[in-house]
Short mmCIF file of C-alpha atoms and ligand atoms in Angstrom, two decimals:
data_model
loop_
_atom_site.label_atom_id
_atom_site.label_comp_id
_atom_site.label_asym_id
_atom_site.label_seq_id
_atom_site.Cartn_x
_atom_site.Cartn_y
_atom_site.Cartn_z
CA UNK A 15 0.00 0.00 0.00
CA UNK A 16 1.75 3.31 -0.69
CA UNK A 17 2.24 5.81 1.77
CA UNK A 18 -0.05 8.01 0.75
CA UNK A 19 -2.92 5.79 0.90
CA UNK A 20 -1.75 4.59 4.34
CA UNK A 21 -1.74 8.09 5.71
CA UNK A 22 -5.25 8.75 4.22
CA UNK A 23 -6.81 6.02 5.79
CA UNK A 24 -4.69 6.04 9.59
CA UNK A 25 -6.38 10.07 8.86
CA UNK A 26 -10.15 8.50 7.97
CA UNK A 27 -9.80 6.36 11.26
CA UNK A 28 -8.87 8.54 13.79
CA UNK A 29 -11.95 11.33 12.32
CA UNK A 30 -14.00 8.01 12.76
CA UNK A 31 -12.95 7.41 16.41
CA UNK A 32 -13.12 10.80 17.50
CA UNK A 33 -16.97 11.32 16.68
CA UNK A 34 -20.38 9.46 17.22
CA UNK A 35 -22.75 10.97 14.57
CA UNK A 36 -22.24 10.17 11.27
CA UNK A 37 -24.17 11.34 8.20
CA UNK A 38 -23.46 9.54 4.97
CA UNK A 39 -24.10 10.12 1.98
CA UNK A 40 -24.03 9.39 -1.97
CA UNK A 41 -24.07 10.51 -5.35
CA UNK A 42 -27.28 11.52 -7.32
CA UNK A 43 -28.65 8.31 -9.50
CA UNK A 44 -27.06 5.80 -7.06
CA UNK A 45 -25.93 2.44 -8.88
CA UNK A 46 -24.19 -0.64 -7.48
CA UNK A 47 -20.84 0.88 -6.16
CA UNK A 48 -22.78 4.19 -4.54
CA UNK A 49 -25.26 2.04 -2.42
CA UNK A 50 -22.43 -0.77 -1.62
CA UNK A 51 -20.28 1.81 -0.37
CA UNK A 52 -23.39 3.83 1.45
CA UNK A 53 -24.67 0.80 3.09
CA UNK A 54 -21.17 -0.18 3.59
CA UNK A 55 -19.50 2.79 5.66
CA UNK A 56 -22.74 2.56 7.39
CA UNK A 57 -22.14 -1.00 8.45
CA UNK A 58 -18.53 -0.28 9.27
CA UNK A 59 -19.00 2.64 11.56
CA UNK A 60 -22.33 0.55 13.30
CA UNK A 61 -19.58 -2.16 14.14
CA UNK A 62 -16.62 0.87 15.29
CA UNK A 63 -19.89 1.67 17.51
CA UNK A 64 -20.71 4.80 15.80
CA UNK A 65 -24.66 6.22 14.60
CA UNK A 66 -24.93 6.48 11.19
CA UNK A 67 -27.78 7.89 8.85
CA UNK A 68 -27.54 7.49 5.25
CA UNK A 69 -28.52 9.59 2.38
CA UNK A 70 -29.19 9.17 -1.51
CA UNK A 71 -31.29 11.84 -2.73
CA UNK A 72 -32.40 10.01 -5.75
CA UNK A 73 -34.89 6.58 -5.85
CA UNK A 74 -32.96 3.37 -5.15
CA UNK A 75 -33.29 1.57 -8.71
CA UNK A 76 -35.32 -1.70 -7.67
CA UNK A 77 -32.42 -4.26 -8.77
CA UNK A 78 -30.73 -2.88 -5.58
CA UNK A 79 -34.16 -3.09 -3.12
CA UNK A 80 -32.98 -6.53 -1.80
CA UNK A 81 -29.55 -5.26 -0.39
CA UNK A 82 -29.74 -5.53 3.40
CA UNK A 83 -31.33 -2.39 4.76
CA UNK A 84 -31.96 0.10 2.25
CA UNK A 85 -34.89 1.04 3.99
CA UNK A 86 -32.56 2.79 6.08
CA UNK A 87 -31.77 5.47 3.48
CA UNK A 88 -33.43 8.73 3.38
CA UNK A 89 -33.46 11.13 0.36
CA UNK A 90 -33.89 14.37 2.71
CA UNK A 91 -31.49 15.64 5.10
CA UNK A 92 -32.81 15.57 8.88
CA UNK A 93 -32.64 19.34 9.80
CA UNK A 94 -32.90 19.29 13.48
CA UNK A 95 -30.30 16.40 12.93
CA UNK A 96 -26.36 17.12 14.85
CA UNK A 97 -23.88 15.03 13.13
CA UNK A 98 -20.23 15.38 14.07
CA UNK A 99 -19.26 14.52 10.35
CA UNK A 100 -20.11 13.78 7.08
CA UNK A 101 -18.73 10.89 4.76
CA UNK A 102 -19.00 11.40 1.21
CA UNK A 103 -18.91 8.26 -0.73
CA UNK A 104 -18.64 7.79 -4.44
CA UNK A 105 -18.88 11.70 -5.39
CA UNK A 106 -16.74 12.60 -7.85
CA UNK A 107 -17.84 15.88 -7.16
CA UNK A 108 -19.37 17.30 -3.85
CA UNK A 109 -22.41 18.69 -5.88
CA UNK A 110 -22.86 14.82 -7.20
CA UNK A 111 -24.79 14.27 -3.86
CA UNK A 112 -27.19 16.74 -5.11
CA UNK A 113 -28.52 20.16 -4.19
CA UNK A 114 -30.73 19.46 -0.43
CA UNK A 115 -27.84 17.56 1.15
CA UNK A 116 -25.07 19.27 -0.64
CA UNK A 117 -26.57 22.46 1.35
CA UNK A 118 -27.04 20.49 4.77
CA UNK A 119 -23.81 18.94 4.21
CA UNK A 120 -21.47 21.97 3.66
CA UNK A 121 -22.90 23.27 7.23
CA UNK A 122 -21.23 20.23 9.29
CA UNK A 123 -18.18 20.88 10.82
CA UNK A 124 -16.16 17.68 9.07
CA UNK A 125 -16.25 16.09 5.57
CA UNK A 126 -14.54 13.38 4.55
CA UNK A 127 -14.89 12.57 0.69
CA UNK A 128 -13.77 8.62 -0.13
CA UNK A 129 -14.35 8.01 -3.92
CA UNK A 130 -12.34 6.40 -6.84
CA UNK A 131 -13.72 9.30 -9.94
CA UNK A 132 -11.42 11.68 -11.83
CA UNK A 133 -11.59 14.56 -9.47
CA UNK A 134 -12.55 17.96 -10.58
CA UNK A 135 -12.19 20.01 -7.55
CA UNK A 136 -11.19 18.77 -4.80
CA UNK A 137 -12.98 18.58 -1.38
CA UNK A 138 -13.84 17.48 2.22
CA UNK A 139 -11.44 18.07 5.49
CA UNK A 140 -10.08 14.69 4.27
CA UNK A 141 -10.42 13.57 0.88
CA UNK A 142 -8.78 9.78 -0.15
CA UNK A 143 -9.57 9.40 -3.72
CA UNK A 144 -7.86 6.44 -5.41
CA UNK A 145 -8.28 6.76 -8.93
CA UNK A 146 -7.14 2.94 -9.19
CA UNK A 147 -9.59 1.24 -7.25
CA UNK A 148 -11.93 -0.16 -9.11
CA UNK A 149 -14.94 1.11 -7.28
CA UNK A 150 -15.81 2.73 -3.75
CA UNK A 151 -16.69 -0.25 -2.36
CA UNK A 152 -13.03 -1.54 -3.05
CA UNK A 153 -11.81 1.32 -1.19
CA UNK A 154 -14.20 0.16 2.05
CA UNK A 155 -12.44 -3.12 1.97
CA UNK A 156 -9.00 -1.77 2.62
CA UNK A 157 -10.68 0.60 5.17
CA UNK A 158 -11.66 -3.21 6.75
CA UNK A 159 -8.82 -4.02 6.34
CA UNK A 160 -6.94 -1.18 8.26
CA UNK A 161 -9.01 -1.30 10.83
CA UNK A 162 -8.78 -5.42 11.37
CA UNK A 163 -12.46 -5.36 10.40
CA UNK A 164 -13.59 -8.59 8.98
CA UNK A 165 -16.80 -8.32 6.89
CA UNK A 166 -19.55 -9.97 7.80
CA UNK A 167 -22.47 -11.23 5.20
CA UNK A 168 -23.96 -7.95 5.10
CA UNK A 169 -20.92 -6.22 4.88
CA UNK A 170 -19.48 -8.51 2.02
CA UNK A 171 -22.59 -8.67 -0.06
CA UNK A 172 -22.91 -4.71 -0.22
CA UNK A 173 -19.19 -4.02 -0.86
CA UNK A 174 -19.18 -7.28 -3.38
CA UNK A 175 -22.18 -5.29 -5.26
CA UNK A 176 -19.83 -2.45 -5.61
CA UNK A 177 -17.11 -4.55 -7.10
CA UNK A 178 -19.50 -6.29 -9.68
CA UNK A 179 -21.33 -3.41 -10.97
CA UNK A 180 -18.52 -0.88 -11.32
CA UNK A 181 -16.33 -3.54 -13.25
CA UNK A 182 -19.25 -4.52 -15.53
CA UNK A 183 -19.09 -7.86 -13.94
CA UNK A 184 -15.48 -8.21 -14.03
CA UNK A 185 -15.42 -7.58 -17.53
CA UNK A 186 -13.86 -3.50 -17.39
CA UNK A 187 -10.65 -2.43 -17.69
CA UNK A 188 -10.31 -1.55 -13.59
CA UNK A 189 -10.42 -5.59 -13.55
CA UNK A 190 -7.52 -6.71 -11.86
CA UNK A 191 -5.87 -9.47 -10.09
CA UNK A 192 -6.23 -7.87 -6.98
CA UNK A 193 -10.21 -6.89 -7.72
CA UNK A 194 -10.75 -10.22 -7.95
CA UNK A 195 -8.77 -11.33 -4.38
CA UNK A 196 -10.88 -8.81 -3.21
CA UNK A 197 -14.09 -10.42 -4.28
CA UNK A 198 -12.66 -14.33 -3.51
CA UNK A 199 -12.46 -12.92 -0.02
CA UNK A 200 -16.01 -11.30 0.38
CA UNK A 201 -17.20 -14.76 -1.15
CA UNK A 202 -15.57 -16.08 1.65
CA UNK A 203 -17.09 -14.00 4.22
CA UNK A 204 -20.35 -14.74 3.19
CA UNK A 205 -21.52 -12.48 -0.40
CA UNK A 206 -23.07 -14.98 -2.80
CA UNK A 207 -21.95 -14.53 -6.28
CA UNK A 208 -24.95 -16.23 -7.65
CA UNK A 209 -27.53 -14.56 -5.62
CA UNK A 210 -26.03 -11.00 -6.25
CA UNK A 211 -25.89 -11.59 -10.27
CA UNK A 212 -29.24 -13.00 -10.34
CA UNK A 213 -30.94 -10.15 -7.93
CA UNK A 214 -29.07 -7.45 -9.77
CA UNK A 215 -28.92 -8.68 -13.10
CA UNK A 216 -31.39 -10.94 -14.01
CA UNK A 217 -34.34 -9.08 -12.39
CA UNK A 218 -35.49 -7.15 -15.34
CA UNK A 219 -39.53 -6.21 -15.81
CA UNK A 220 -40.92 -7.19 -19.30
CA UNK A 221 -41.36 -3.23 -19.46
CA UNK A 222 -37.19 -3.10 -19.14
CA UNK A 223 -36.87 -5.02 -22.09
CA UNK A 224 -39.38 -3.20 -24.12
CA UNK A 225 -37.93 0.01 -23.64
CA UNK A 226 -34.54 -1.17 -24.44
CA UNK A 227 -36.00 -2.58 -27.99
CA UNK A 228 -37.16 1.35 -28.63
CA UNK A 229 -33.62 2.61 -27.83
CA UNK A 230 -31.83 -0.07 -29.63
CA UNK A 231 -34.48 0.58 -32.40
CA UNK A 232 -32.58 4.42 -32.41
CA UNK A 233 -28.89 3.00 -32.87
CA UNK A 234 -26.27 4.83 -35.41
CA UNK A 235 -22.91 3.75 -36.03
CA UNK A 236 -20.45 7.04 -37.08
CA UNK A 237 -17.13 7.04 -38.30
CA UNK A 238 -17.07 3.91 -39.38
CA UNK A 239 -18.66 2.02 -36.89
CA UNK A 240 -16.35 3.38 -34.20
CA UNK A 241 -18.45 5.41 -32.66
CA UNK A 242 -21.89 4.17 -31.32
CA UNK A 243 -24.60 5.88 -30.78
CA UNK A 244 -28.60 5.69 -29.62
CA UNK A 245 -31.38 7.75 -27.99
CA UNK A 246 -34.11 7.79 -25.07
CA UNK A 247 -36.86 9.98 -25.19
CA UNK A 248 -39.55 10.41 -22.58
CA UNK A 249 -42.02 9.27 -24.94
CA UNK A 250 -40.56 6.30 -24.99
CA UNK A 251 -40.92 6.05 -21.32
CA UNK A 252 -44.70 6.43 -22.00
CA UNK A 253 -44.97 4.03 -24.61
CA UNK A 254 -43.30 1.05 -22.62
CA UNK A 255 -44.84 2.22 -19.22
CA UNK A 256 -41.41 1.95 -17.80
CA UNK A 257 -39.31 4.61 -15.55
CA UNK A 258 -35.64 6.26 -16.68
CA UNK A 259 -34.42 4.38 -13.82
CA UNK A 260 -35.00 1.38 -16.37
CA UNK A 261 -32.52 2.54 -19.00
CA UNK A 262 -29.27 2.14 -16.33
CA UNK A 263 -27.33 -0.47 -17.86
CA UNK A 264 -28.34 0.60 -21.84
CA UNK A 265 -25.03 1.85 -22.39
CA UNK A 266 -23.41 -1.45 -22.25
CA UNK A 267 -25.24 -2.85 -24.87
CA UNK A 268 -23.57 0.06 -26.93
CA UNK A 269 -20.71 -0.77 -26.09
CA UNK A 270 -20.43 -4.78 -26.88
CA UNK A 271 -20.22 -4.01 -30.66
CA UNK A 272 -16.88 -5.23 -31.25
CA UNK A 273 -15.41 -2.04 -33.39
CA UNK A 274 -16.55 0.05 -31.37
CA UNK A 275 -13.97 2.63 -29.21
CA UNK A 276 -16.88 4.68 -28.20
CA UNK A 277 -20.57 4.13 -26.93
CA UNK A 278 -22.55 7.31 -26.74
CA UNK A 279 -26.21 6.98 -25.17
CA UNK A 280 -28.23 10.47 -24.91
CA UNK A 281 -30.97 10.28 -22.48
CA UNK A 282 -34.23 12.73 -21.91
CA UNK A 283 -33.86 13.64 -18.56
CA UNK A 284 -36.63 16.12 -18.84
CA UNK A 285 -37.83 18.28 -21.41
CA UNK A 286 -34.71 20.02 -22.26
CA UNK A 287 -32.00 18.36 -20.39
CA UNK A 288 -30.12 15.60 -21.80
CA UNK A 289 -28.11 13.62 -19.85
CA UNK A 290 -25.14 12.30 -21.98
CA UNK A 291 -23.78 8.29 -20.76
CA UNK A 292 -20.10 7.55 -22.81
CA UNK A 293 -17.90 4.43 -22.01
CA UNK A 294 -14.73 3.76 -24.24
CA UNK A 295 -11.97 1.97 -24.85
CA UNK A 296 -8.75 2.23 -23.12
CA UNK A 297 -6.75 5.44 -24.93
CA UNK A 298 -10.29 7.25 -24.74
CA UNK A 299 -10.49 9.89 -22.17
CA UNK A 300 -14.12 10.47 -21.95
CA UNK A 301 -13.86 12.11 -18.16
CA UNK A 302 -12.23 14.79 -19.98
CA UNK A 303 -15.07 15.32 -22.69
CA UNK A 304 -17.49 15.22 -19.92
CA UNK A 305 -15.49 17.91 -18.05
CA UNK A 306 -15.57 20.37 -20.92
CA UNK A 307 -20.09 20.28 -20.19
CA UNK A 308 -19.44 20.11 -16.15
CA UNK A 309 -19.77 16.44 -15.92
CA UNK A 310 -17.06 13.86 -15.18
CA UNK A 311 -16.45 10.43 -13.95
CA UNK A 312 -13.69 7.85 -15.04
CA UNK A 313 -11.68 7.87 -17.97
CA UNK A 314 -13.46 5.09 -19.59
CA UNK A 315 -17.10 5.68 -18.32
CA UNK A 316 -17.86 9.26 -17.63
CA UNK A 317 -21.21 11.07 -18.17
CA UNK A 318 -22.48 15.61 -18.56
CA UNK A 319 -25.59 16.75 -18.52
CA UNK A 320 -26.17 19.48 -21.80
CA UNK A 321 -29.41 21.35 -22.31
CA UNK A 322 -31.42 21.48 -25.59
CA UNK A 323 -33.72 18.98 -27.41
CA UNK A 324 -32.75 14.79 -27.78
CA UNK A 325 -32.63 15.90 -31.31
CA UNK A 326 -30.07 19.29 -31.57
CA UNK A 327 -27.85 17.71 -28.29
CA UNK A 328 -27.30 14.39 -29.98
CA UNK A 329 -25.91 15.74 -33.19
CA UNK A 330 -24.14 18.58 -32.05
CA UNK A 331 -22.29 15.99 -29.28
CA UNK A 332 -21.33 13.68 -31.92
CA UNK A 333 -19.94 16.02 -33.83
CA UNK A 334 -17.64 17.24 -30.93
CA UNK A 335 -16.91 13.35 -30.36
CA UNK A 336 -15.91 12.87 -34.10
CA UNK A 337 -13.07 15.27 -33.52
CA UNK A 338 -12.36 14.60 -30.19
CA UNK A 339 -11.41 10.69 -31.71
CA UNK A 340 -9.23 11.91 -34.43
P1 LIG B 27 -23.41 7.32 -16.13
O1 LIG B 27 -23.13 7.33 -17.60
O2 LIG B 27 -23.59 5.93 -15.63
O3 LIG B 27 -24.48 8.28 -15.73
O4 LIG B 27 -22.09 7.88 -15.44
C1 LIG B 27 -20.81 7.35 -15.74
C2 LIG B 27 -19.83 7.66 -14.63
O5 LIG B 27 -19.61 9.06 -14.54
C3 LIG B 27 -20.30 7.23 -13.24
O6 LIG B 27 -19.19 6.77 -12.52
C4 LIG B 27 -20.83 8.50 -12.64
O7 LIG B 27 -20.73 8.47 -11.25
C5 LIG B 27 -19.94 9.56 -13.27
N1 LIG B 27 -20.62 10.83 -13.47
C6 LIG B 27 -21.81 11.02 -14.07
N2 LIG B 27 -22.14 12.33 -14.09
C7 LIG B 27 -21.13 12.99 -13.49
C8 LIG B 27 -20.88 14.36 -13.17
O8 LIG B 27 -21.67 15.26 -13.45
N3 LIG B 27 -19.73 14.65 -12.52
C9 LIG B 27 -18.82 13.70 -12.17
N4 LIG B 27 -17.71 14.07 -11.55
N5 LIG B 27 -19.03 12.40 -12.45
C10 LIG B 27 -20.15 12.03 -13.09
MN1 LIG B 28 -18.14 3.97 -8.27
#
């Protein structure tokens, strides 16, 4: 482990032992890794003895209902609520936890920010941000680890769900030897690799599939073939009675398409925002094509958010992502 990461953590551990009330909190749109790691620093501090109240300000997509306690999170902060601290988790950006709790947040007296994104700014009284780890949840298992913490089922299956879903089912390139030591061990401590996969992928309403026909139904291949592209519109939402939640895991599909070095998959957020998904291949910076709209995220999965119609955002981005490839 290097030093820095060391000193990070010895830092994250003595913040945790020197308060009781913890609030913790995620990023807007919470997949796998952000409720793994949620659910997971709350399970952590709950063992170090500590109170801990958890926060996603977004819906919890229903693949993810079954993880142990997700009752527990709230999408509103608790104003008449003391906490000694805050823990960030998975925020590539403190505004990624959203406006309400970014507001109640930046009033605590202590932030700590753990997260594995390209950062933009960086922020928090202690920020440990490992751009190698494959996911959050990764991070939580060193944390364990440091503090001779052995997971328990819970604790394995939430930080396991982190693991799986940020490395596309070890199938990404932040899949590494020591990703999967990491997930041998949570197996050991109890996280069922068959029961995970099936809850999380294999869960899908007919609706799910329906909609993804209609996006699929929108695909374009650009510069030849190496750029892939398709839509979501809210109508489409209508016509397959399903929710944007639904559309998570589109992008992959984009992706599988063996030329391509870019999948770009414009969603409808509302009328007239667009949310903009892009995974690529390695050599493919797309954190840094996100940045230039305000967004960010990984190198090779990053997502912005750009105003204007499906129609005029879509062509105009692809245009920019033509000459961004060459
Ligand atoms: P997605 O395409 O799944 O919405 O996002 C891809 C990745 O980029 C995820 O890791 C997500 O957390 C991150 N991301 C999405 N939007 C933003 C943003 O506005 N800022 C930052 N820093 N990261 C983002
Ligand atoms: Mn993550």
């Amino acid at each position: 482990m290097s030093e820095q990461k060391t000193t990070k953590i010895r830092r994250i551990i003595s913040a945790i032992r020197d308060n009781d009330r913890f609030m913790v909190a995620t990023h807007v749109h919470p997949d796998g890794d952000a409720l793994g790691s949620l659910l997971g620093m709350k399970f952590i501090l709950e063992r170090l003895g500590k109170k801990a109240d958890i926060f996603a300000q977004d819906k919890i997509p229903p693949e993810f209902d079954f993880l142990p306690q997700t009752r527990a999170i709230r999408s509103k902060p608790i104003q008449s609520a003391k906490y000694d601290a805050a823990i960030l988790v998975d925020c590539g950006d403190f505004e990624r936890v959203g406006d309400e709790l970014a507001g109640f947040i930046s009033g605590l007296p202590f932030i700590i920010n753990i997260d594995h994104h390209v950062p933009n700014r960086p922020f928090g009284n202690i920020s440990w941000v490992e751009q190698s780890a494959c996911s959050t949840c990764e991070m939580l298992f060193d944390l364990c680890m440091s503090l001779s913490l052995a997971p328990d089922a819970n604790l394995s299956s939430v930080l396991y769900t982190g693991l799986i879903t940020d490395t596309g089912s070890f199938r990404f390139s932040n899949t590494n030897r020591r990703v999967l030591e990491v997930a041998a061990i949570l197996v050991e401590m109890g996280a069922d690799p068959v029961y995970l996969a099936t809850q999380i992928y294999d869960s899908a309403t007919p609706e799910k599939l329906k909609l993804l026909a209609q996006v699929l139904g929108t695909l374009q291949f650009h510069t030849g073939a190496r750029i892939v592209t398709a839509e979501l519109s809210r109508s489409m939402l209508a016509n397959s009675s399903s929710s944007y939640m639904d559309s998570e895991g589109f992008i992959n599909h984009l992706r599988s398409v063996k030329s391509a070095d870019l999948a770009i998959l414009f969603r409808e957020v509302n009328d007239g925002l667009i949310h903009v998904s892009m995974r690529s291949r390695e050599g493919i910076d797309v954190a840094k094509l996100a940045q230039r709209y305000g967004g960010g995220g990984h190198k090779q999965a990053a997502a912005c958010r750009i105003s204007g119609t499906l129609h005029a955002v879509r062509s105009m981005f692809v245009g920019e992502a033509v000459s961004y490839m060459n």
